[in-house]
XYZ file of C-alpha atoms in Angstrom:
581
model
C -16.885 -10.745 11.378
C -17.037 -6.876 10.595
C -15.995 -4.950 13.511
C -18.382 -2.567 15.329
C -16.204 0.516 14.444
C -15.969 -0.375 10.663
C -20.096 -0.608 10.860
C -20.126 2.653 12.764
C -17.816 4.197 9.972
C -19.917 2.899 7.226
C -23.011 4.203 8.839
C -21.531 7.716 9.214
C -20.338 7.706 5.444
C -23.965 6.675 4.458
C -25.120 9.756 6.564
C -22.931 12.231 5.315
C -24.104 11.158 1.615
C -27.595 11.568 2.635
C -26.903 14.921 4.134
C -25.051 16.165 0.944
C -28.060 14.751 -1.472
C -30.598 16.540 0.938
C -28.797 19.783 0.639
C -28.563 19.796 -3.121
C -32.370 18.864 -3.443
C -31.781 15.698 -5.310
C -33.739 13.641 -2.763
C -36.694 16.415 -2.749
C -36.592 15.810 -6.606
C -37.484 11.976 -6.096
C -40.095 12.610 -3.299
C -37.702 11.534 -0.544
C -37.500 13.431 2.739
C -34.486 13.119 5.194
C -34.760 13.210 8.929
C -31.161 12.704 10.187
C -30.066 9.330 8.727
C -33.555 8.274 8.165
C -35.107 8.507 4.709
C -38.822 8.754 4.095
C -39.189 7.296 0.434
C -42.889 8.470 -0.731
C -44.808 6.847 -3.725
C -48.397 7.307 -5.117
C -48.274 3.791 -5.951
C -50.528 1.174 -4.065
C -53.707 3.223 -4.105
C -55.432 0.823 -6.197
C -54.618 -2.016 -3.862
C -55.763 -0.101 -0.902
C -59.090 0.568 -2.654
C -59.421 -3.151 -3.068
C -58.278 -4.125 0.562
C -61.014 -1.551 1.512
C -63.983 -2.820 -0.323
C -65.652 -4.890 2.338
C -66.238 -1.397 4.300
C -68.683 -2.813 6.899
C -66.136 -5.587 8.221
C -63.488 -3.025 8.398
C -65.776 -0.777 10.475
C -66.490 -3.492 12.923
C -62.913 -4.347 12.806
C -62.129 -0.793 14.069
C -64.947 -0.485 16.391
C -63.513 -3.553 18.446
C -60.238 -1.692 18.157
C -61.560 1.404 19.827
C -62.761 -0.905 22.811
C -59.497 -2.675 23.061
C -57.542 0.950 22.967
C -59.681 2.209 25.785
C -58.845 -0.980 27.737
C -55.320 -0.751 26.870
C -55.345 3.017 27.740
C -56.485 2.500 31.289
C -54.112 -0.530 31.767
C -51.157 1.399 30.787
C -51.936 4.378 32.608
C -52.573 2.312 35.630
C -49.253 0.468 35.264
C -47.515 3.865 35.092
C -49.170 5.213 38.183
C -48.523 2.169 40.217
C -44.906 2.107 38.997
C -44.596 5.878 40.102
C -45.954 5.171 43.462
C -43.914 1.930 44.058
C -40.706 4.051 43.145
C -41.827 6.875 45.388
C -42.282 4.473 48.372
C -38.960 2.539 47.773
C -37.249 5.987 47.902
C -38.865 6.694 51.026
C -37.925 3.430 52.589
C -34.311 3.530 51.048
C -35.197 0.184 49.234
C -34.946 1.577 45.605
C -32.865 -0.839 43.444
C -29.666 0.469 42.116
C -29.393 1.293 38.166
C -29.415 -1.465 36.251
C -30.179 -2.828 32.538
C -33.819 -2.842 33.085
C -34.148 0.741 33.333
C -31.633 1.988 31.049
C -32.600 4.633 28.579
C -31.526 2.493 25.521
C -33.655 -0.542 26.840
C -36.900 1.835 27.077
C -36.977 1.927 23.312
C -38.020 -1.118 21.343
C -35.281 -0.885 18.606
C -33.336 -3.854 17.648
C -29.611 -3.058 18.005
C -30.149 -0.360 20.606
C -32.343 -2.437 22.959
C -30.036 -4.905 24.510
C -32.819 -7.444 25.066
C -34.019 -7.551 21.436
C -31.903 -9.621 19.193
C -30.919 -7.717 15.730
C -32.061 -10.152 13.240
C -35.316 -11.183 14.650
C -35.865 -7.843 16.052
C -35.626 -6.195 12.514
C -38.092 -8.757 10.851
C -40.633 -8.118 13.727
C -40.241 -4.520 13.829
C -41.028 -4.319 9.941
C -43.831 -6.440 10.358
C -45.231 -4.584 13.436
C -44.706 -1.121 11.553
C -46.253 -2.096 8.161
C -48.974 -3.883 9.825
C -49.842 -0.751 12.006
C -49.472 1.875 9.012
C -51.286 0.065 6.441
C -54.295 -0.741 8.685
C -54.596 3.221 9.079
C -54.375 3.599 5.318
C -57.183 1.113 4.648
C -59.456 2.704 7.155
C -58.731 6.188 5.554
C -60.078 4.726 2.408
C -63.038 3.065 4.245
C -63.946 6.276 5.591
C -63.289 8.404 2.323
C -60.202 10.267 3.787
C -57.299 10.731 0.946
C -54.184 8.874 1.627
C -51.531 11.166 0.130
C -48.861 8.681 -0.034
C -47.424 5.530 1.106
C -43.638 4.354 1.432
C -40.695 2.916 3.397
C -38.550 4.179 6.076
C -34.769 3.616 5.266
C -31.738 3.682 7.620
C -29.247 1.797 5.398
C -31.678 -1.042 5.524
C -35.586 -0.784 5.630
C -36.893 -0.095 9.347
C -40.594 0.345 8.755
C -43.416 1.415 6.481
C -45.809 4.203 6.742
C -49.182 5.463 5.059
C -49.673 9.422 5.009
C -53.207 10.415 5.247
C -54.388 13.918 4.490
C -53.974 15.564 7.896
C -56.428 18.224 7.340
C -59.179 15.763 6.443
C -58.274 13.376 9.223
C -57.805 16.037 12.094
C -59.580 18.996 10.697
C -56.501 21.394 10.732
C -58.015 24.028 8.427
C -61.355 23.668 10.375
C -59.431 24.198 13.880
C -57.495 27.101 12.510
C -60.823 28.698 11.318
C -62.315 28.239 14.595
C -59.129 29.641 16.706
C -58.445 32.551 14.025
C -61.350 34.829 13.203
C -61.265 35.239 9.649
C -62.862 38.414 8.133
C -64.146 39.005 4.338
C -61.080 41.350 4.233
C -58.544 38.700 4.736
C -55.452 39.086 2.170
C -53.562 36.197 0.213
C -51.186 35.837 3.121
C -53.733 35.520 5.591
C -55.605 33.038 3.666
C -52.311 31.043 2.944
C -51.785 30.869 6.809
C -55.185 29.531 7.448
C -54.906 26.942 4.450
C -58.009 28.405 2.723
C -56.104 28.683 -0.524
C -55.546 24.955 -0.706
C -58.991 23.697 0.055
C -62.503 25.218 -0.184
C -64.534 25.646 2.972
C -66.696 22.692 2.508
C -63.657 20.219 2.219
C -64.131 16.959 3.879
C -63.127 16.560 7.888
C -63.500 13.157 9.378
C -66.240 12.931 12.258
C -65.031 11.818 15.707
C -65.921 8.336 15.156
C -64.326 8.002 11.742
C -61.146 9.427 13.349
C -61.195 7.095 16.014
C -61.779 3.981 13.779
C -58.981 5.211 11.558
C -56.611 5.573 14.494
C -57.535 2.315 16.449
C -57.255 0.221 13.251
C -53.244 0.311 13.763
C -53.611 -0.888 17.583
C -56.166 -3.410 16.559
C -54.262 -4.754 13.765
C -51.028 -5.036 15.991
C -53.251 -6.809 18.522
C -54.659 -9.480 15.882
C -51.049 -10.270 14.605
C -49.664 -10.718 18.220
C -52.507 -13.019 18.960
C -52.181 -15.055 15.655
C -48.248 -15.088 16.423
C -48.546 -16.323 19.802
C -51.204 -18.750 19.061
C -48.890 -20.567 16.328
C -45.973 -20.397 18.645
C -47.368 -21.548 21.609
C -49.370 -24.182 19.770
C -47.905 -26.073 16.872
C -44.415 -24.656 16.778
C -43.636 -25.491 20.444
C -45.379 -28.730 19.834
C -42.625 -29.468 17.172
C -39.826 -28.934 19.542
C -38.559 -31.579 22.002
C -35.777 -31.610 24.687
C -32.612 -33.659 24.261
C -31.740 -33.757 27.616
C -30.578 -31.473 30.482
C -27.010 -32.456 30.894
C -24.323 -30.727 28.734
C -20.576 -31.091 28.383
C -18.899 -28.087 29.871
C -15.168 -29.215 29.847
C -13.522 -32.311 28.350
C -9.953 -33.170 30.303
C -7.304 -32.696 27.298
C -5.829 -35.705 25.940
C -8.257 -38.015 27.927
C -10.251 -41.076 26.423
C -13.049 -38.731 26.310
C -11.022 -36.051 23.980
C -9.658 -38.651 21.913
C -12.976 -40.404 21.301
C -14.118 -36.937 20.336
C -16.323 -35.379 23.005
C -16.467 -31.529 22.754
C -17.771 -28.856 25.171
C -21.450 -27.896 24.514
C -22.594 -31.433 23.458
C -25.520 -32.557 25.021
C -25.493 -36.125 26.432
C -28.788 -38.342 25.493
C -27.797 -41.722 26.177
C -24.913 -44.003 27.703
C -24.931 -47.499 26.291
C -28.718 -48.624 26.153
C -29.589 -46.265 29.269
C -31.303 -42.789 28.334
C -29.824 -39.702 30.018
C -32.177 -36.975 31.257
C -29.772 -34.995 33.716
C -26.366 -35.062 35.235
C -27.597 -37.403 37.970
C -28.541 -40.137 35.583
C -25.019 -40.078 34.419
C -23.526 -40.511 38.077
C -26.003 -43.286 38.722
C -25.402 -45.247 35.688
C -21.391 -44.817 36.058
C -21.419 -46.032 39.552
C -22.004 -49.432 38.341
C -19.450 -49.317 35.569
C -15.983 -50.881 36.081
C -12.776 -48.949 35.288
C -11.312 -49.979 31.875
C -14.783 -50.780 30.411
C -15.598 -49.090 27.297
C -18.884 -47.366 27.123
C -21.140 -45.860 24.179
C -21.735 -42.020 24.920
C -24.531 -40.612 22.720
C -23.963 -36.995 22.424
C -25.631 -34.420 20.361
C -24.019 -31.524 18.445
C -25.997 -28.978 16.608
C -29.076 -31.551 17.241
C -27.190 -34.280 15.567
C -26.878 -37.251 17.590
C -23.521 -39.427 17.479
C -21.946 -42.246 19.204
C -18.511 -42.078 21.085
C -16.817 -44.993 22.606
C -14.978 -43.803 25.875
C -12.849 -45.794 28.089
C -13.718 -45.530 31.682
C -11.189 -44.141 34.092
C -11.130 -44.349 37.834
C -13.527 -42.518 40.130
C -11.099 -40.956 42.307
C -13.200 -37.926 43.190
C -15.885 -37.341 45.979
C -17.628 -34.110 44.494
C -20.493 -32.935 46.657
C -23.713 -33.033 44.876
C -26.076 -30.308 44.916
C -27.502 -27.228 42.687
C -25.644 -24.233 42.365
C -26.932 -20.915 43.420
C -26.135 -18.644 40.370
C -27.752 -15.484 41.959
C -30.491 -14.594 44.550
C -33.813 -12.979 43.937
C -34.053 -9.345 45.582
C -36.277 -9.079 48.471
C -36.930 -13.028 48.197
C -37.223 -15.433 51.191
C -33.648 -16.844 50.202
C -32.099 -13.246 50.666
C -33.722 -12.691 54.029
C -32.504 -16.015 55.326
C -28.931 -15.226 54.274
C -28.747 -17.776 51.418
C -25.823 -16.286 49.071
C -24.596 -16.824 45.452
C -21.992 -19.396 45.150
C -23.589 -21.782 47.569
C -24.392 -25.288 46.729
C -27.730 -26.164 47.861
C -27.500 -29.919 48.978
C -30.418 -30.833 51.297
C -33.888 -29.481 52.108
C -35.800 -30.845 54.988
C -33.588 -33.866 55.194
C -34.123 -34.867 51.317
C -30.902 -34.798 49.179
C -30.916 -32.455 46.374
C -28.706 -33.909 43.745
C -30.109 -32.353 40.629
C -32.431 -29.508 39.299
C -35.246 -32.313 38.966
C -34.910 -33.016 42.963
C -35.080 -29.169 43.703
C -38.278 -28.701 41.477
C -39.665 -31.964 42.433
C -39.641 -30.572 46.225
C -40.664 -27.115 45.548
C -43.615 -28.277 43.417
C -44.651 -29.970 46.771
C -44.439 -26.842 48.992
C -46.934 -24.021 49.816
C -46.509 -20.216 50.528
C -45.836 -19.705 54.228
C -44.136 -23.185 54.693
C -41.003 -23.247 56.814
C -38.298 -25.446 55.315
C -34.607 -26.254 56.374
C -32.046 -25.552 53.797
C -28.542 -27.184 54.053
C -25.592 -25.570 51.861
C -21.942 -25.657 51.366
C -19.858 -23.060 49.621
C -19.016 -24.425 46.140
C -15.499 -23.457 46.138
C -14.396 -24.571 49.320
C -11.544 -27.225 49.622
C -12.913 -30.880 50.223
C -10.939 -30.982 53.648
C -12.628 -27.845 54.647
C -16.180 -28.296 53.607
C -18.775 -27.257 56.233
C -22.548 -27.053 56.184
C -24.844 -24.135 57.004
C -28.148 -24.689 57.645
C -30.929 -21.914 57.008
C -34.652 -21.761 58.170
C -36.862 -20.248 55.520
C -40.358 -19.330 55.525
C -41.382 -19.646 51.614
C -43.260 -16.977 49.962
C -46.430 -17.747 47.573
C -45.046 -18.270 43.881
C -47.671 -15.907 42.359
C -46.666 -17.032 38.993
C -48.492 -20.271 39.429
C -52.269 -21.076 39.913
C -51.680 -23.201 42.864
C -49.235 -20.424 44.477
C -46.584 -23.194 45.648
C -43.758 -22.207 47.877
C -41.156 -19.784 46.320
C -37.502 -19.527 47.659
C -36.045 -17.142 45.453
C -32.904 -18.589 44.018
C -31.546 -18.689 40.468
C -30.093 -22.159 40.249
C -27.982 -23.930 37.788
C -24.724 -25.952 37.730
C -21.211 -24.699 38.019
C -20.260 -27.998 36.545
C -20.298 -31.532 38.006
C -17.226 -33.389 37.416
C -17.676 -37.016 36.126
C -14.102 -38.340 36.546
C -14.748 -41.885 35.047
C -15.851 -40.183 31.584
C -13.137 -37.506 32.037
C -15.841 -34.703 31.540
C -17.434 -32.067 33.481
C -21.158 -31.706 32.865
C -23.402 -28.849 33.368
C -27.148 -28.887 33.905
C -30.202 -26.715 32.322
C -33.835 -27.836 33.000
C -34.593 -28.170 29.184
C -37.682 -30.297 29.585
C -39.148 -28.302 32.714
C -38.390 -24.988 30.835
C -40.322 -26.140 27.597
C -43.293 -27.176 29.661
C -43.204 -24.111 31.447
C -43.345 -22.100 27.967
C -46.222 -24.365 26.789
C -48.235 -23.737 30.212
C -48.328 -20.074 29.486
C -51.687 -19.924 27.424
C -53.166 -21.642 30.394
C -52.087 -18.737 32.571
C -53.709 -16.116 30.558
C -57.074 -16.288 32.107
C -55.403 -14.647 35.334
C -53.191 -11.557 35.544
C -50.066 -13.729 36.341
C -50.047 -15.032 32.648
C -50.124 -11.514 31.224
C -47.439 -10.449 33.291
C -45.235 -13.542 32.292
C -46.112 -13.046 28.670
C -45.196 -9.432 28.837
C -41.824 -10.084 30.679
C -40.954 -13.162 28.869
C -38.156 -12.087 26.483
C -36.457 -9.764 29.299
C -37.165 -11.621 32.574
C -37.825 -15.035 31.372
C -39.009 -17.292 34.275
C -36.033 -16.738 36.860
C -34.556 -13.354 35.411
C -32.415 -14.901 32.475
C -34.777 -13.686 29.907
C -36.033 -15.807 26.776
C -34.542 -14.458 23.372
C -35.796 -17.328 21.649
C -34.019 -20.858 20.816
C -30.856 -19.628 19.755
C -27.101 -20.175 20.898
C -26.432 -22.627 23.583
C -30.116 -22.585 24.776
C -30.971 -24.140 21.030
C -28.467 -27.033 21.736
C -30.893 -28.734 24.279
C -33.644 -29.150 21.925
C -34.285 -30.635 18.537
C -37.423 -30.497 16.143
C -39.699 -33.453 16.131
C -42.982 -34.340 14.166
C -43.903 -31.819 11.261
C -40.978 -29.632 12.253
C -38.466 -32.543 11.859
C -38.091 -32.287 8.025
C -37.276 -28.409 8.501
C -34.356 -28.973 10.853
C -33.145 -25.623 12.357
C -35.830 -24.134 10.384
C -38.346 -24.790 13.019
C -36.422 -22.675 15.662
C -36.202 -19.718 12.912
C -39.947 -19.880 13.029
C -40.248 -19.935 16.673
C -37.910 -16.833 17.078
C -39.946 -14.952 14.527
C -43.242 -15.757 15.958
C -41.891 -14.832 19.510
C -40.559 -11.460 18.532
C -43.341 -10.672 16.078
C -45.845 -11.184 18.735
C -43.984 -9.512 21.230
C -43.312 -6.258 19.470
C -46.966 -6.222 18.024
C -48.319 -6.652 21.358
C -46.081 -4.024 23.056
C -46.271 -1.508 20.240
C -50.014 -1.926 20.230
C -50.066 -1.074 24.037
C -47.661 1.749 23.707
C -49.872 3.575 21.099
C -52.882 3.045 23.462
C -51.364 5.535 25.919
C -53.369 8.862 26.322
C -50.546 10.888 25.046
C -50.425 13.019 21.796
C -48.874 12.319 19.289
C -49.926 8.718 20.036
C -53.033 7.017 18.344
C -54.600 6.732 21.982
C -53.679 10.331 22.729
C -55.761 11.520 19.815
C -58.527 9.363 20.388
C -58.647 10.275 24.436
C -58.601 14.020 23.216
C -61.386 13.666 20.766
C -63.768 11.533 23.272
C -62.685 13.668 26.264
C -63.586 16.990 24.093
C -67.136 15.318 23.684
C -67.521 14.548 27.544
C -66.393 17.865 28.477
C -68.838 19.554 25.989
C -71.803 18.129 27.528
C -70.786 19.375 30.862
C -69.741 22.979 29.615
C -72.085 24.691 27.170
C -69.391 27.263 26.056
C -67.822 25.432 22.950
C -64.381 27.314 23.248
C -64.007 26.843 26.915
C -64.871 23.071 26.633
C -62.161 22.776 23.775
C -59.509 24.649 26.275
C -60.654 22.113 29.435
C -60.302 19.194 27.319
C -56.864 20.285 25.715
C -55.362 21.406 28.922
C -56.581 17.982 30.542
C -55.190 15.965 27.684
C -51.825 17.956 27.799
C -51.618 17.117 31.617
C -51.768 13.371 30.881
C -49.031 13.783 28.227
C -46.977 15.598 30.560
C -47.375 13.274 33.333
C -46.727 10.038 31.271
C -43.482 11.801 29.827
C -42.196 12.645 33.279
C -43.210 9.030 34.663
C -41.096 7.594 31.980
C -38.141 10.018 32.813
C -38.429 9.172 36.464
C -38.198 5.261 35.784
C -35.255 5.906 33.701
C -33.268 8.273 35.870
C -34.867 7.898 39.336
C -32.480 5.182 40.163
C -29.661 7.492 39.135
C -30.858 10.496 40.964
C -30.808 8.471 44.075
C -27.693 6.312 43.564
C -25.663 8.630 41.548
C -24.602 8.518 37.822
């Protein structure tokens, strides 16, 4: 694998070469502009394709008109979220409860750039970002053709590898630059050549085309609308046929094999998922314990285990069960401000019993929690996972559950990130970890049914970053993918079905976020221009003086832009200001 410092050195070399070519005018000769290490490669080709795509003008205008409505909905939603976030942060500062700086508010994680944002995987992120930018920009270009606005060029953005596409409309025709200049600068008939050049009057006649407010809004909203449509298609495919072609192998994964043991000699390895022992199916670690409790020492059992989704059979001679491990679920972490934290439950504990019901596995825990309601008081028994067997002592916690707003039924919410620190199964010479693969997949599939309420949208927006329990869901890759295998129509594709799932996840998520971000009423974003245009029209109805109406609307639009910018800076640096850098 190429080391990071070598990649940085190659990138810097590329940047130096770009700078030299730019200074010598070689890039300009080929209609290429350089902005630092980013190249904007322009071409006049593709105009006929745009003309062809723009032929169903009525359809595209309807498409863009719907986009204007969605843009205003997104505009109000995003601004509302920003205001609520600001109020919440100010309130937490006053209460001295503002969380310390973390990865969720790092500056690099604010930007949706693969390789910079630590939550976005580089490969799938680049694919998704390319799709997002190309769809957005080419939608602008098609609507320019529909509305008769000239497209000066199209092209790609390059930073060693392509990072996006763009369409460059004639800004004088789209935004009325010359017209605004003529309005703001009083040009007399004695204007000289220099003054005429400043006003742009030497380039176009006074009757040159300028887009109307409605035309401009349609052109600007088309990019957002296209992002939303692509996101909807990607999510429909992901949560429908693609997740339907993925099935869990089981919840029990080998995390350690005793060296030189019968299991090691038989070929069992770490990260294998156990699916069956002899003729008994295995779904979780508890199934293994139950089966092995009836098997005598010296017996040879057939362990069915999957590596890279290929199940093989391993003959393992059973040893003596000389351990008395305490069963339970391991508390990986505690949700801040949760009932568990308030009660005193800590990271590193084993949760072994609730209300007198033994909790031997994650299935036991989920089964119990699904039967609870918000406000219910439960008694939780725990032990410290790393305590010596001779010093094990239970601790009891009385907890009043909160309501789990992520579910329609608002079942009880405890607030623990649970998992397994490894359950030693001595007769098989292995230690088994557990991941709720089946429950996790069912939770993913249930997201569309929650979209009728606010909760579903929150889960979808935070899925790759927060996931269901704070772990994030980057897609089916790494260790997570070992718990699943393709079925049905996806079976012939093998690992390809996971590539499709990951691509759809990030294409959908990035398109949705970029569309929402561009709805913000902040110039130079698309939503900012549309907001400014419609605000100017509204103020014009209240103020008869045209110049005064323009100044008022411009001041209001600038205020919104300033507030949004300050809010983002506050989200990033607020925790550092309070807790220190």
